[in-house]
XYZ file of C-alpha atoms in Angstrom:
475
model
C -79.783 -100.834 -161.549
C -80.655 -103.861 -159.446
C -81.025 -107.081 -161.398
C -83.106 -110.146 -160.601
C -80.842 -113.160 -160.522
C -82.105 -116.700 -160.777
C -80.340 -120.042 -160.379
C -79.451 -121.847 -163.610
C -76.951 -124.632 -163.107
C -75.441 -126.376 -160.121
C -72.710 -123.771 -159.736
C -75.132 -120.865 -159.802
C -77.422 -122.700 -157.354
C -74.517 -123.061 -154.942
C -73.543 -119.433 -155.391
C -77.124 -118.264 -154.892
C -77.480 -120.436 -151.815
C -74.381 -118.818 -150.376
C -75.672 -115.301 -151.138
C -79.060 -116.044 -149.593
C -77.566 -117.620 -146.484
C -75.122 -114.759 -146.027
C -77.854 -112.138 -146.414
C -80.327 -113.808 -144.044
C -77.930 -115.062 -141.399
C -75.935 -111.826 -141.184
C -79.222 -109.948 -140.872
C -80.547 -112.367 -138.224
C -77.275 -112.150 -136.296
C -77.450 -108.366 -136.245
C -81.069 -108.417 -135.011
C -80.115 -110.955 -132.331
C -77.138 -108.911 -131.119
C -79.293 -105.793 -131.022
C -81.992 -107.583 -129.013
C -79.339 -108.434 -126.403
C -78.039 -104.868 -126.344
C -74.664 -105.942 -127.742
C -74.772 -104.064 -131.059
C -74.274 -100.565 -129.704
C -75.747 -97.751 -127.687
C -79.460 -97.232 -127.202
C -81.513 -94.159 -128.087
C -81.300 -92.010 -131.198
C -77.975 -93.495 -132.325
C -79.401 -97.002 -132.151
C -82.467 -95.976 -134.141
C -80.335 -94.396 -136.873
C -78.096 -97.464 -136.991
C -81.083 -99.812 -137.283
C -82.561 -97.725 -140.083
C -79.301 -97.953 -142.023
C -79.228 -101.720 -141.535
C -82.873 -101.983 -142.563
C -82.251 -99.987 -145.743
C -79.368 -102.331 -146.631
C -81.616 -105.328 -146.054
C -84.307 -103.889 -148.320
C -81.771 -103.369 -151.110
C -80.455 -106.913 -150.715
C -83.939 -108.424 -150.803
C -84.688 -106.633 -154.068
C -81.371 -107.881 -155.445
C -82.220 -111.472 -154.450
C -85.371 -111.366 -156.543
C -89.083 -112.277 -156.434
C -89.110 -114.690 -153.477
C -87.347 -112.256 -151.199
C -89.211 -109.173 -152.366
C -92.423 -110.961 -151.389
C -90.850 -112.257 -148.182
C -89.801 -108.732 -147.245
C -93.338 -107.489 -147.792
C -94.578 -110.220 -145.461
C -91.946 -109.367 -142.831
C -93.195 -105.781 -142.907
C -96.262 -107.014 -141.004
C -94.239 -108.831 -138.341
C -93.509 -106.423 -135.508
C -93.209 -109.546 -133.339
C -90.038 -110.508 -135.233
C -88.285 -107.259 -136.023
C -87.504 -103.877 -134.487
C -89.813 -101.119 -135.719
C -87.070 -99.550 -137.826
C -87.011 -102.703 -139.958
C -90.796 -102.864 -140.141
C -90.961 -99.246 -141.309
C -88.283 -99.698 -143.958
C -89.714 -102.947 -145.317
C -93.176 -101.383 -145.453
C -91.816 -99.227 -148.271
C -90.639 -102.310 -150.185
C -92.262 -102.325 -153.599
C -91.868 -104.978 -156.243
C -91.098 -102.527 -159.043
C -88.197 -104.202 -160.810
C -86.573 -103.929 -164.238
C -88.620 -105.589 -167.013
C -87.531 -108.719 -168.821
C -87.190 -108.590 -172.632
C -90.307 -108.313 -174.815
C -89.246 -111.238 -176.976
C -89.208 -113.463 -173.882
C -92.682 -112.245 -172.876
C -94.079 -112.801 -176.375
C -92.598 -116.313 -176.526
C -94.352 -117.053 -173.226
C -97.663 -115.797 -174.645
C -97.304 -118.044 -177.697
C -96.276 -121.080 -175.647
C -99.169 -120.629 -173.208
C -101.964 -119.608 -175.594
C -100.911 -121.447 -178.750
C -100.663 -118.428 -181.056
C -98.262 -115.525 -181.524
C -99.192 -112.279 -179.792
C -99.646 -110.622 -183.209
C -102.495 -113.053 -183.985
C -104.114 -112.939 -180.555
C -104.208 -109.144 -180.293
C -105.058 -106.403 -182.759
C -102.266 -104.439 -181.131
C -100.014 -104.675 -178.085
C -97.784 -102.028 -176.503
C -94.109 -102.024 -177.408
C -93.119 -101.686 -173.768
C -94.682 -103.047 -170.574
C -96.837 -100.603 -168.613
C -95.557 -102.024 -165.328
C -93.013 -104.578 -164.204
C -93.236 -106.385 -160.880
C -91.457 -109.243 -159.158
C -93.665 -112.001 -160.617
C -94.534 -110.601 -164.031
C -95.126 -107.570 -166.232
C -98.164 -105.992 -167.856
C -98.813 -104.801 -171.418
C -101.716 -102.841 -172.833
C -103.387 -104.456 -175.835
C -106.592 -104.731 -177.827
C -108.440 -107.905 -178.795
C -109.534 -108.398 -182.413
C -113.056 -107.370 -181.386
C -111.747 -104.007 -180.160
C -111.863 -104.630 -176.384
C -109.066 -102.831 -174.554
C -107.215 -105.286 -172.312
C -104.267 -105.614 -169.961
C -102.011 -108.622 -170.591
C -99.985 -109.946 -167.652
C -97.067 -112.250 -168.457
C -95.105 -114.192 -165.846
C -91.339 -113.954 -165.536
C -89.401 -116.853 -167.058
C -87.909 -119.478 -164.744
C -89.965 -118.214 -161.814
C -91.204 -121.561 -160.461
C -87.728 -123.104 -160.433
C -86.189 -120.088 -158.708
C -88.915 -119.887 -156.056
C -88.832 -123.652 -155.404
C -85.085 -123.442 -154.758
C -85.484 -120.439 -152.470
C -88.312 -122.031 -150.493
C -86.333 -125.245 -149.942
C -83.503 -123.153 -148.563
C -85.834 -121.085 -146.373
C -87.457 -124.223 -144.935
C -84.047 -125.605 -144.008
C -83.236 -122.357 -142.215
C -86.671 -122.342 -140.559
C -86.312 -125.905 -139.265
C -82.860 -125.053 -137.891
C -84.239 -121.989 -136.084
C -87.074 -124.038 -134.570
C -84.499 -126.523 -133.258
C -82.740 -123.567 -131.577
C -85.651 -121.551 -130.138
C -83.380 -119.497 -127.900
C -81.989 -117.575 -130.878
C -85.210 -115.964 -132.136
C -87.990 -117.235 -129.857
C -91.743 -117.152 -130.227
C -92.002 -117.645 -133.994
C -93.699 -120.299 -136.125
C -90.925 -120.278 -138.704
C -91.913 -123.310 -140.763
C -95.600 -122.430 -140.485
C -94.911 -118.912 -141.739
C -92.868 -120.277 -144.667
C -95.598 -122.800 -145.504
C -98.175 -119.998 -145.530
C -95.878 -117.913 -147.720
C -95.412 -120.909 -150.049
C -99.173 -121.364 -150.363
C -99.856 -117.719 -151.104
C -97.023 -117.147 -153.578
C -97.928 -120.267 -155.574
C -101.549 -119.196 -155.682
C -100.385 -115.778 -156.876
C -98.267 -117.417 -159.595
C -101.285 -119.314 -161.002
C -103.076 -116.699 -163.099
C -106.042 -119.013 -163.661
C -106.647 -118.978 -159.923
C -106.442 -115.189 -159.936
C -109.162 -115.068 -162.618
C -111.296 -117.474 -160.559
C -110.781 -115.388 -157.401
C -111.890 -112.305 -159.324
C -115.099 -114.035 -160.374
C -115.853 -114.958 -156.767
C -115.190 -111.386 -155.671
C -117.419 -110.074 -158.473
C -120.200 -112.422 -157.329
C -119.859 -111.313 -153.700
C -120.209 -107.641 -154.735
C -122.843 -108.101 -157.428
C -125.269 -105.892 -155.454
C -122.703 -103.113 -154.885
C -122.912 -100.774 -157.912
C -120.102 -98.587 -156.544
C -117.594 -101.485 -156.789
C -116.231 -102.636 -160.140
C -114.225 -105.801 -160.839
C -112.683 -105.930 -164.335
C -113.767 -108.711 -166.672
C -111.311 -111.535 -167.284
C -111.125 -113.206 -170.697
C -110.814 -116.802 -169.563
C -110.211 -118.164 -173.062
C -106.992 -116.104 -173.070
C -105.913 -116.981 -169.516
C -103.442 -119.712 -168.601
C -101.223 -120.421 -165.632
C -98.629 -117.883 -166.817
C -100.621 -115.447 -168.986
C -103.668 -113.431 -167.959
C -105.868 -111.145 -170.079
C -108.316 -108.805 -168.383
C -110.330 -105.724 -169.203
C -108.201 -102.580 -169.211
C -109.523 -99.985 -166.769
C -108.494 -96.343 -166.820
C -108.688 -94.542 -163.509
C -106.979 -92.584 -160.763
C -105.063 -94.144 -157.875
C -106.862 -93.746 -154.574
C -103.823 -91.938 -153.178
C -103.734 -89.288 -155.935
C -105.821 -86.913 -153.839
C -105.288 -83.782 -155.905
C -106.481 -85.414 -159.109
C -109.431 -87.062 -157.345
C -110.626 -83.684 -156.092
C -110.073 -82.106 -159.526
C -112.330 -84.787 -161.016
C -114.973 -84.121 -158.368
C -114.446 -87.246 -156.255
C -114.334 -87.103 -152.452
C -111.332 -89.016 -151.013
C -113.234 -89.350 -147.720
C -116.220 -90.984 -149.453
C -113.979 -93.351 -151.410
C -112.076 -94.217 -148.250
C -115.276 -95.091 -146.404
C -116.469 -97.158 -149.374
C -113.180 -99.047 -149.396
C -113.471 -99.867 -145.727
C -117.085 -100.975 -146.057
C -115.967 -103.433 -148.716
C -113.398 -104.867 -146.303
C -115.849 -105.281 -143.447
C -118.102 -107.153 -145.841
C -115.191 -109.292 -147.028
C -114.054 -110.148 -143.501
C -117.350 -110.447 -141.628
C -119.770 -111.691 -144.286
C -117.924 -113.313 -147.165
C -115.004 -114.844 -145.281
C -112.940 -114.122 -148.423
C -110.725 -111.057 -148.699
C -108.298 -109.291 -151.041
C -104.956 -109.530 -149.235
C -102.991 -106.926 -151.201
C -104.866 -103.588 -151.197
C -101.977 -101.336 -152.253
C -102.778 -98.177 -154.291
C -101.863 -99.795 -157.617
C -104.702 -102.279 -157.132
C -107.328 -99.628 -156.330
C -108.447 -97.170 -159.018
C -111.271 -94.643 -159.028
C -113.035 -94.665 -162.390
C -114.315 -91.508 -164.101
C -117.868 -92.152 -162.857
C -116.704 -92.541 -159.239
C -116.818 -96.318 -159.042
C -113.969 -98.050 -157.206
C -112.225 -100.640 -159.389
C -110.365 -103.405 -157.539
C -107.600 -105.397 -159.251
C -105.135 -108.224 -158.766
C -106.757 -111.120 -156.935
C -103.672 -113.304 -156.887
C -103.274 -112.839 -153.130
C -106.474 -113.569 -151.192
C -107.278 -114.880 -147.719
C -110.062 -116.820 -146.027
C -111.769 -116.181 -142.679
C -113.658 -119.010 -140.977
C -116.952 -118.381 -139.122
C -115.164 -119.093 -135.845
C -112.457 -116.544 -136.639
C -115.153 -114.032 -137.628
C -116.669 -114.492 -134.188
C -113.281 -114.006 -132.521
C -112.556 -110.871 -134.563
C -115.866 -109.323 -133.539
C -115.262 -110.187 -129.893
C -111.752 -108.689 -130.029
C -113.140 -105.556 -131.665
C -115.700 -105.283 -128.879
C -112.997 -105.596 -126.201
C -110.931 -102.878 -127.862
C -113.918 -100.634 -128.409
C -115.151 -101.130 -124.839
C -111.630 -100.634 -123.380
C -111.724 -104.104 -121.811
C -107.989 -104.609 -121.296
C -108.275 -108.068 -119.739
C -110.601 -109.118 -122.529
C -107.968 -108.049 -125.076
C -105.333 -110.198 -123.365
C -107.768 -113.123 -123.313
C -108.214 -112.602 -127.056
C -104.442 -112.803 -127.550
C -104.486 -116.138 -125.734
C -107.508 -117.515 -127.614
C -106.167 -116.460 -131.017
C -102.774 -118.039 -130.372
C -100.600 -114.934 -130.092
C -99.160 -116.052 -126.748
C -96.658 -118.909 -126.877
C -97.282 -121.899 -124.550
C -94.238 -121.050 -122.431
C -95.333 -117.444 -121.885
C -95.749 -116.062 -118.370
C -99.379 -115.075 -118.852
C -99.644 -113.099 -115.611
C -96.551 -110.996 -116.364
C -97.587 -110.346 -119.946
C -101.130 -109.507 -118.883
C -99.735 -106.834 -116.565
C -97.447 -105.355 -119.239
C -100.005 -105.434 -122.038
C -102.653 -104.025 -119.722
C -100.416 -101.021 -118.992
C -99.860 -100.360 -122.706
C -103.525 -100.641 -123.592
C -104.580 -98.589 -120.598
C -102.232 -95.820 -121.691
C -103.421 -95.921 -125.307
C -107.080 -96.407 -124.581
C -107.168 -93.468 -122.207
C -107.018 -91.392 -125.361
C -110.216 -90.476 -127.122
C -111.241 -93.298 -129.411
C -110.802 -91.003 -132.393
C -107.102 -90.667 -131.549
C -106.419 -94.416 -131.507
C -105.259 -96.153 -134.674
C -104.870 -99.867 -135.382
C -101.261 -99.465 -136.534
C -100.424 -97.333 -133.485
C -101.607 -100.083 -131.175
C -99.544 -102.639 -133.098
C -96.441 -100.449 -132.954
C -96.912 -99.576 -129.289
C -96.963 -103.285 -128.476
C -94.006 -104.064 -130.742
C -91.231 -103.668 -128.112
C -93.161 -106.057 -125.857
C -93.830 -108.752 -128.456
C -90.225 -108.433 -129.618
C -88.933 -109.121 -126.095
C -91.485 -111.654 -124.774
C -92.660 -114.999 -126.246
C -95.544 -113.501 -128.197
C -95.893 -114.504 -131.828
C -98.138 -113.816 -134.783
C -99.783 -117.069 -135.944
C -99.073 -117.654 -139.623
C -102.783 -117.534 -140.495
C -102.843 -113.833 -139.491
C -99.869 -112.708 -141.573
C -101.840 -111.631 -144.632
C -104.843 -110.365 -142.685
C -102.591 -108.013 -140.692
C -100.804 -106.994 -143.865
C -104.121 -106.141 -145.532
C -105.377 -104.133 -142.538
C -102.171 -102.159 -141.988
C -101.813 -101.412 -145.717
C -105.443 -100.356 -145.855
C -105.123 -98.126 -142.812
C -102.020 -96.453 -144.261
C -103.956 -95.625 -147.437
C -106.917 -94.438 -145.406
C -104.860 -92.035 -143.299
C -103.546 -90.457 -146.521
C -107.064 -90.138 -147.932
C -108.568 -88.860 -144.697
C -106.169 -87.572 -141.988
C -108.961 -87.858 -139.420
C -109.551 -91.500 -140.303
C -110.070 -93.836 -137.358
C -110.377 -97.596 -137.764
C -112.581 -98.123 -134.731
C -115.065 -95.384 -135.544
C -115.430 -96.546 -139.139
C -115.745 -100.194 -138.096
C -118.292 -99.713 -135.311
C -121.434 -99.197 -137.453
C -120.654 -102.257 -139.560
C -119.924 -104.462 -136.540
C -123.080 -103.137 -134.898
C -125.115 -104.115 -137.954
C -123.500 -107.532 -138.053
C -124.152 -108.241 -134.377
C -127.593 -106.666 -133.979
C -129.425 -106.728 -137.298
C -128.443 -109.890 -139.151
C -131.299 -112.360 -138.808
C -129.846 -115.025 -141.073
C -129.624 -118.590 -139.834
C -125.825 -118.473 -140.009
C -125.650 -115.571 -137.565
C -128.165 -117.110 -135.174
C -126.137 -120.311 -135.167
C -122.953 -118.285 -134.614
C -124.538 -116.554 -131.640
C -125.873 -119.797 -130.170
C -122.512 -121.536 -130.569
C -120.912 -118.558 -128.845
C -123.352 -118.597 -125.898
C -123.856 -122.328 -125.405
C -121.270 -124.902 -124.391
C -122.362 -127.635 -126.798
C -120.080 -130.263 -125.273
C -121.532 -129.882 -121.776
C -125.067 -129.247 -123.020
C -125.513 -126.274 -120.751
C -125.906 -122.552 -121.025
C -122.865 -120.345 -120.480
C -124.292 -117.361 -118.613
C -120.933 -115.596 -118.554
C -120.803 -115.678 -122.350
C -124.403 -114.523 -122.546
C -123.542 -111.540 -120.334
C -120.472 -110.781 -122.454
C -122.540 -110.814 -125.638
C -125.201 -108.628 -124.024
C -122.514 -106.094 -123.071
C -121.232 -106.180 -126.654
C -124.673 -105.478 -128.049
C -125.305 -102.724 -125.516
C -121.970 -101.007 -126.181
C -122.483 -101.092 -129.933
C -126.107 -99.956 -129.639
C -125.353 -97.069 -127.286
C -122.312 -96.109 -129.337
C -124.509 -95.790 -132.395
C -127.023 -93.458 -130.772
């Protein structure tokens, strides 16, 4: 059984530093040699060899503990950094790890909440229901009879993660000083974004606050349920929330037995994400099946708001424009979006990349729209972004992770699922029917060059084409 190790004294810190450096640098060296064609033959043998290496990396990341489990999950979204065999293998990385002792968890509860668990709860399970990289969950009941889930953070987590992040930043700064080794990557920016998200996820009070914001945003959606959080029993390292019984969204057989349509639930899930991204500017960044349960009455319960993301109005506008270019098969528009969103490095040969990307998109977009999937497009571009100076800006890491995870779930729930077809009605409504002041201002800012004080007729024409395409597509 794999164990989570954490640094204790100076000797163990040195030993851990050596293990981390060996794991990461040997892995990076192998990827570098493969990118140069020096690691072996191409074709099926290369693919099998990469999959074996990727499986070893996944095992080592689990062995290194919470920081690297989470880092591996983030790397699973980065087809610009890794060959697809690594991306596929790391996509299966789960943070199911052995639990830590109950007595340690109960001491944490007492230290954080000021009373022993036996006084705080009428009863609490003898074993954790689930154990993850950051903490573990027990089922309990409050003195008033309310059934609750109690999440307790792993001991020594902050110290271990702080050590790991310091080491990762040192490696990141070294890689940025030697851009020829693994070009086109915002290493320190990606680590800073990872640092921000993992520390937010470690603060359970923030998770409870995020849940309240999400509940407020969906207050008019009766089909969506956010569990109640008992704030008087929540601290930085202990969280108490309403216990919800339900069926995982990927348990299709049981859903059908209970009379629930996976297709309907899938469409509901996606509608919630379009609202999160295009209206609220606040989204759940970790929509894996364990965080999505279908209740007995058919409502969709959403859990675990430790990992969330924000979308600015400007980025909302860019996302809609990029969607329009994809939907309308505007290959040059898609490349312009890559430039505007920062996916192309300053040193990139824009003309050469435009030609290559145009060929890929032309080949994919010649298919019927119903045959095109978001993840397919990402994977089809992966060999290009791996070879050329194209990078994923750190601000997109968790958005891409959320969308690819969500699409993977959706394809299981509905094999005919298509991102673009499901998205089109919502984007159409957003562009054509929203009369709020915010949207009018967004449209005016898009059309008008405020700095020059003049009208941009080219942008007006582009927006008119967007509206026309979405309107005609909805007829």
